[in-house]
CSV table of C-alpha atoms in Angstrom, one decimal:
chain,number,residue,atom,x,y,z
A,1,MET,CA,137.8,105.0,65.2
A,2,LYS,CA,135.0,104.1,67.6
A,3,ASP,CA,135.6,101.8,70.6
A,4,SER,CA,135.8,98.2,69.4
A,5,LEU,CA,133.1,95.8,70.4
A,6,LYS,CA,134.5,93.3,72.9
A,7,HIS,CA,131.9,92.3,75.4
A,8,ILE,CA,128.6,90.5,74.7
A,9,LEU,CA,126.0,90.4,77.4
A,10,PHE,CA,123.2,87.8,77.0
A,11,ASP,CA,119.8,87.6,78.7
A,12,LEU,CA,118.9,84.1,79.8
A,13,ASP,CA,115.2,83.3,79.6
A,14,GLY,CA,114.0,83.4,76.0
A,15,THR,CA,117.5,84.2,74.7
A,16,LEU,CA,119.8,81.3,75.7
A,17,THR,CA,117.1,78.9,76.9
A,18,ASP,CA,113.3,78.5,76.4
A,19,PRO,CA,111.9,78.4,79.9
A,20,LYS,CA,108.2,78.5,78.9
A,21,GLU,CA,107.1,75.3,80.6
A,22,GLY,CA,108.8,75.8,83.9
A,23,ILE,CA,107.9,79.4,84.3
A,24,THR,CA,104.3,79.2,83.3
A,25,LYS,CA,103.6,76.1,85.4
A,26,SER,CA,105.3,77.7,88.4
A,27,VAL,CA,103.3,80.9,88.0
A,28,GLU,CA,100.1,78.8,87.7
A,29,TYR,CA,101.1,77.0,90.9
A,30,ALA,CA,101.6,80.3,92.6
A,31,LEU,CA,98.2,81.7,91.4
A,32,ASN,CA,96.5,78.5,92.4
A,33,GLN,CA,97.6,79.2,96.0
A,34,PHE,CA,95.4,82.3,95.8
A,35,SER,CA,92.5,80.2,94.4
A,36,ILE,CA,93.0,81.7,91.0
A,37,GLU,CA,92.5,79.2,88.2
A,38,VAL,CA,94.3,79.6,84.9
A,39,GLU,CA,92.5,78.5,81.7
A,40,HIS,CA,95.7,77.7,79.9
A,41,PRO,CA,99.4,78.0,80.8
A,42,ASP,CA,100.1,80.0,77.6
A,43,LEU,CA,98.1,82.9,79.0
A,44,LEU,CA,101.0,83.2,81.5
A,45,ILE,CA,103.7,83.8,78.8
A,46,PRO,CA,103.8,87.5,79.6
A,47,TYR,CA,105.5,86.5,82.9
A,48,ILE,CA,108.6,85.3,81.0
A,49,GLY,CA,111.3,88.0,81.1
A,50,PRO,CA,110.3,90.8,83.5
A,51,PRO,CA,111.0,90.6,87.2
A,52,LEU,CA,108.3,88.3,88.7
A,53,TYR,CA,107.4,90.6,91.6
A,54,ASP,CA,106.6,93.4,89.1
A,55,SER,CA,104.6,91.0,86.9
A,56,PHE,CA,102.4,89.8,89.8
A,57,ILE,CA,101.5,93.5,90.4
A,58,GLU,CA,101.2,94.7,86.8
A,59,ILE,CA,99.6,91.7,85.2
A,60,GLN,CA,97.7,90.2,88.1
A,61,GLY,CA,96.9,93.4,90.0
A,62,PHE,CA,98.3,92.0,93.3
A,63,THR,CA,99.2,94.3,96.2
A,64,ALA,CA,102.9,94.5,97.1
A,65,GLU,CA,102.3,92.0,100.0
A,66,ALA,CA,100.5,89.5,97.8
A,67,ALA,CA,103.1,89.8,95.0
A,68,ALA,CA,105.9,89.0,97.5
A,69,GLN,CA,103.9,86.0,98.7
A,70,ALA,CA,103.3,84.9,95.1
A,71,VAL,CA,107.0,85.0,94.4
A,72,GLU,CA,107.6,82.7,97.3
A,73,PHE,CA,104.9,80.3,96.1
A,74,TYR,CA,106.4,80.4,92.6
A,75,ARG,CA,109.9,79.5,94.0
A,76,GLU,CA,108.5,76.5,95.9
A,77,ARG,CA,107.8,74.8,92.6
A,78,TYR,CA,110.5,76.4,90.5
A,79,ARG,CA,113.5,75.5,92.6
A,80,THR,CA,112.6,71.8,92.5
A,81,LEU,CA,110.8,71.3,89.1
A,82,GLY,CA,110.4,74.4,87.0
A,83,MET,CA,114.1,75.3,86.7
A,84,PHE,CA,114.7,72.1,84.7
A,85,GLU,CA,111.5,72.3,82.6
A,86,ASN,CA,113.6,74.2,80.1
A,87,HIS,CA,115.7,73.6,77.1
A,88,VAL,CA,118.6,75.3,75.3
A,89,ILE,CA,117.5,77.2,72.2
A,90,PRO,CA,118.8,75.4,69.1
A,91,GLY,CA,122.0,77.0,67.7
A,92,ILE,CA,122.9,78.8,70.9
A,93,PRO,CA,125.9,76.6,72.0
A,94,GLU,CA,127.3,76.9,68.4
A,95,LEU,CA,126.8,80.7,68.5
A,96,LEU,CA,128.6,81.1,71.9
A,97,GLU,CA,131.5,78.9,70.8
A,98,SER,CA,131.9,80.9,67.6
A,99,LEU,CA,131.8,84.2,69.3
A,100,ARG,CA,134.3,83.1,71.9
A,101,ALA,CA,136.6,81.7,69.3
A,102,LYS,CA,136.6,85.1,67.6
A,103,GLY,CA,137.8,86.8,70.8
A,104,PHE,CA,134.6,88.2,72.3
A,105,GLU,CA,134.1,88.0,76.1
A,106,LEU,CA,130.7,86.7,77.0
A,107,TYR,CA,128.5,87.5,80.0
A,108,VAL,CA,125.0,86.7,81.3
A,109,ALA,CA,122.8,89.5,82.5
A,110,THR,CA,119.4,88.2,83.8
A,111,SER,CA,116.7,89.4,86.1
A,112,LYS,CA,116.3,85.8,87.3
A,113,PRO,CA,117.9,85.2,90.8
A,114,ILE,CA,121.5,84.4,90.2
A,115,VAL,CA,121.3,81.2,92.4
A,116,PHE,CA,118.8,79.8,89.8
A,117,ALA,CA,120.6,81.2,86.8
A,118,GLU,CA,123.9,79.6,87.8
A,119,GLN,CA,122.3,76.2,88.3
A,120,ILE,CA,120.5,76.4,84.9
A,121,LEU,CA,123.8,77.4,83.1
A,122,ARG,CA,125.6,74.4,84.7
A,123,HIS,CA,122.8,72.0,84.1
A,124,TYR,CA,122.6,72.8,80.4
A,125,GLU,CA,126.4,73.0,80.1
A,126,LEU,CA,126.5,76.6,79.1
A,127,ASP,CA,128.4,78.0,82.1
A,128,GLY,CA,131.8,77.3,80.4
A,129,PHE,CA,131.1,79.9,77.7
A,130,PHE,CA,130.7,82.8,80.1
A,131,LYS,CA,133.3,84.9,81.9
A,132,TYR,CA,130.7,86.2,84.4
A,133,ALA,CA,127.0,85.8,85.1
A,134,ALA,CA,124.9,88.3,87.0
A,135,GLY,CA,121.3,88.2,88.2
A,136,SER,CA,119.0,89.4,90.9
A,137,ASN,CA,119.1,88.6,94.6
A,138,LEU,CA,116.5,86.4,96.3
A,139,ASP,CA,115.5,89.4,98.5
A,140,GLY,CA,114.3,91.3,95.3
A,141,THR,CA,117.3,93.6,95.0
A,142,ARG,CA,119.1,94.1,91.7
A,143,SER,CA,116.0,92.8,89.8
A,144,LYS,CA,115.8,95.6,87.3
A,145,LYS,CA,117.7,94.9,84.1
A,146,ARG,CA,119.5,98.2,84.3
A,147,GLU,CA,120.9,97.3,87.7
A,148,VAL,CA,122.0,93.9,86.4
A,149,ILE,CA,123.8,95.3,83.4
A,150,GLU,CA,125.4,98.0,85.6
A,151,HIS,CA,126.6,95.2,87.9
A,152,VAL,CA,128.2,93.3,85.0
A,153,LEU,CA,130.0,96.4,83.8
A,154,GLU,CA,131.2,97.5,87.2
A,155,GLU,CA,132.3,94.1,88.4
A,156,ASN,CA,134.3,93.4,85.2
A,157,ASN,CA,135.5,97.0,84.5
A,158,LEU,CA,133.8,97.0,81.1
A,159,LEU,CA,133.2,100.1,79.0
A,160,ALA,CA,129.6,100.5,78.0
A,161,SER,CA,130.9,101.7,74.6
A,162,GLN,CA,132.6,98.3,74.1
A,163,SER,CA,129.6,96.2,75.2
A,164,LEU,CA,126.4,94.9,73.6
A,165,MET,CA,123.3,93.5,75.2
A,166,ILE,CA,121.3,90.8,73.6
A,167,GLY,CA,117.8,90.0,74.8
A,168,ASP,CA,114.2,89.1,73.8
A,169,ARG,CA,112.1,91.6,75.8
A,170,GLU,CA,111.8,95.3,76.1
A,171,HIS,CA,113.3,95.3,79.6
A,172,ASP,CA,116.6,94.1,78.1
A,173,ILE,CA,116.6,97.0,75.6
A,174,ILE,CA,115.5,99.6,78.1
A,175,GLY,CA,118.0,98.5,80.6
A,176,ALA,CA,120.8,98.6,78.0
A,177,LYS,CA,119.9,102.1,76.9
A,178,ALA,CA,119.9,103.3,80.5
A,179,CYS,CA,123.5,102.1,80.8
A,180,GLY,CA,124.6,103.5,77.4
A,181,VAL,CA,125.0,100.0,76.0
A,182,ALA,CA,123.9,99.1,72.4
A,183,SER,CA,121.3,96.3,72.1
A,184,VAL,CA,120.1,93.5,69.9
A,185,GLY,CA,116.5,92.4,70.2
A,186,VAL,CA,116.0,88.8,69.3
A,187,LEU,CA,112.7,87.4,67.8
A,188,PHE,CA,113.3,83.8,68.8
A,189,GLY,CA,112.2,84.5,72.3
A,190,TYR,CA,109.1,86.0,73.8
A,191,GLY,CA,109.1,89.6,72.7
A,192,SER,CA,107.7,90.9,69.4
A,193,GLY,CA,109.5,93.0,66.8
A,194,GLU,CA,107.1,95.8,67.7
A,195,GLU,CA,107.9,95.6,71.4
A,196,LEU,CA,111.6,95.5,70.8
A,197,SER,CA,111.6,98.3,68.2
A,198,ALA,CA,109.4,100.5,70.4
A,199,ALA,CA,111.9,100.0,73.3
A,200,GLY,CA,114.7,101.3,71.1
A,201,ALA,CA,116.6,98.2,70.0
A,202,ASP,CA,119.6,99.2,67.9
A,203,TYR,CA,119.3,95.9,65.9
A,204,ILE,CA,116.8,93.2,65.5
A,205,ALA,CA,117.8,89.5,65.0
A,206,PRO,CA,115.1,87.3,63.6
A,207,ALA,CA,117.0,84.1,64.2
A,208,VAL,CA,119.9,82.8,66.2
A,209,SER,CA,122.0,82.7,63.0
A,210,SER,CA,121.4,86.5,62.6
A,211,VAL,CA,123.0,87.4,66.0
A,212,GLU,CA,126.6,86.7,64.9
A,213,ASP,CA,126.0,88.4,61.6
A,214,ILE,CA,124.9,91.5,63.4
A,215,ILE,CA,127.8,91.4,65.8
A,216,LEU,CA,130.4,91.1,63.0
A,217,ARG,CA,128.7,93.8,61.1
A,218,ILE,CA,129.0,96.2,64.1
A,219,GLN,CA,132.6,95.3,64.4
A,220,ARG,CA,133.3,95.9,60.7
A,221,ASN,CA,131.6,99.3,60.8
A,222,GLU,CA,133.7,100.2,63.8
A,223,LEU,CA,136.9,99.2,62.1
A,224,ASN,CA,135.9,101.1,59.0
A,225,GLY,CA,134.8,104.1,61.1
């Protein structure tokens, strides 16, 4: 018999909550400080998910110094406004409650700074579902998803073989694979099926209701294995 699935790790942005308004407006604010005008906030959707510093370099073509400054500008707006321009994805509280009732331990693994992630989880009354939440540090360390997942596993003495990562972008899938953790790519966030499949997602969940079905199917297959 394989190791039984016990631990479910969730990404935050695009998986538990929809942060589109707050993130895109805060990125726009940061770019405006460099006299860069944005035609429409939706053009900034690619910034949702990956570490912001990396995105300012890869998407905007900023130097390392400019990217670091852009992150600071972003946080000026995000910590007061953007963090709360957000909403819980419909069905998520019910999913978390059901999984917890079935005995799974739930965790958050996000590239967002943990100081912001914890405030968001509390504000939207999601914090009580999770045994532990991990994110990046404000100084930019532990921003890669692999590092965040490793941190969750190490701090809680979890076996990778008993864990599952759920997220909406390729970074969630790539980070999980690097840690030997199985993954579910969700299509109700900001990554496409093509992106998630190309990254190597073990399962694809088209809707929130599909997530629990996949988890229970994994568990049944293990028990039958």
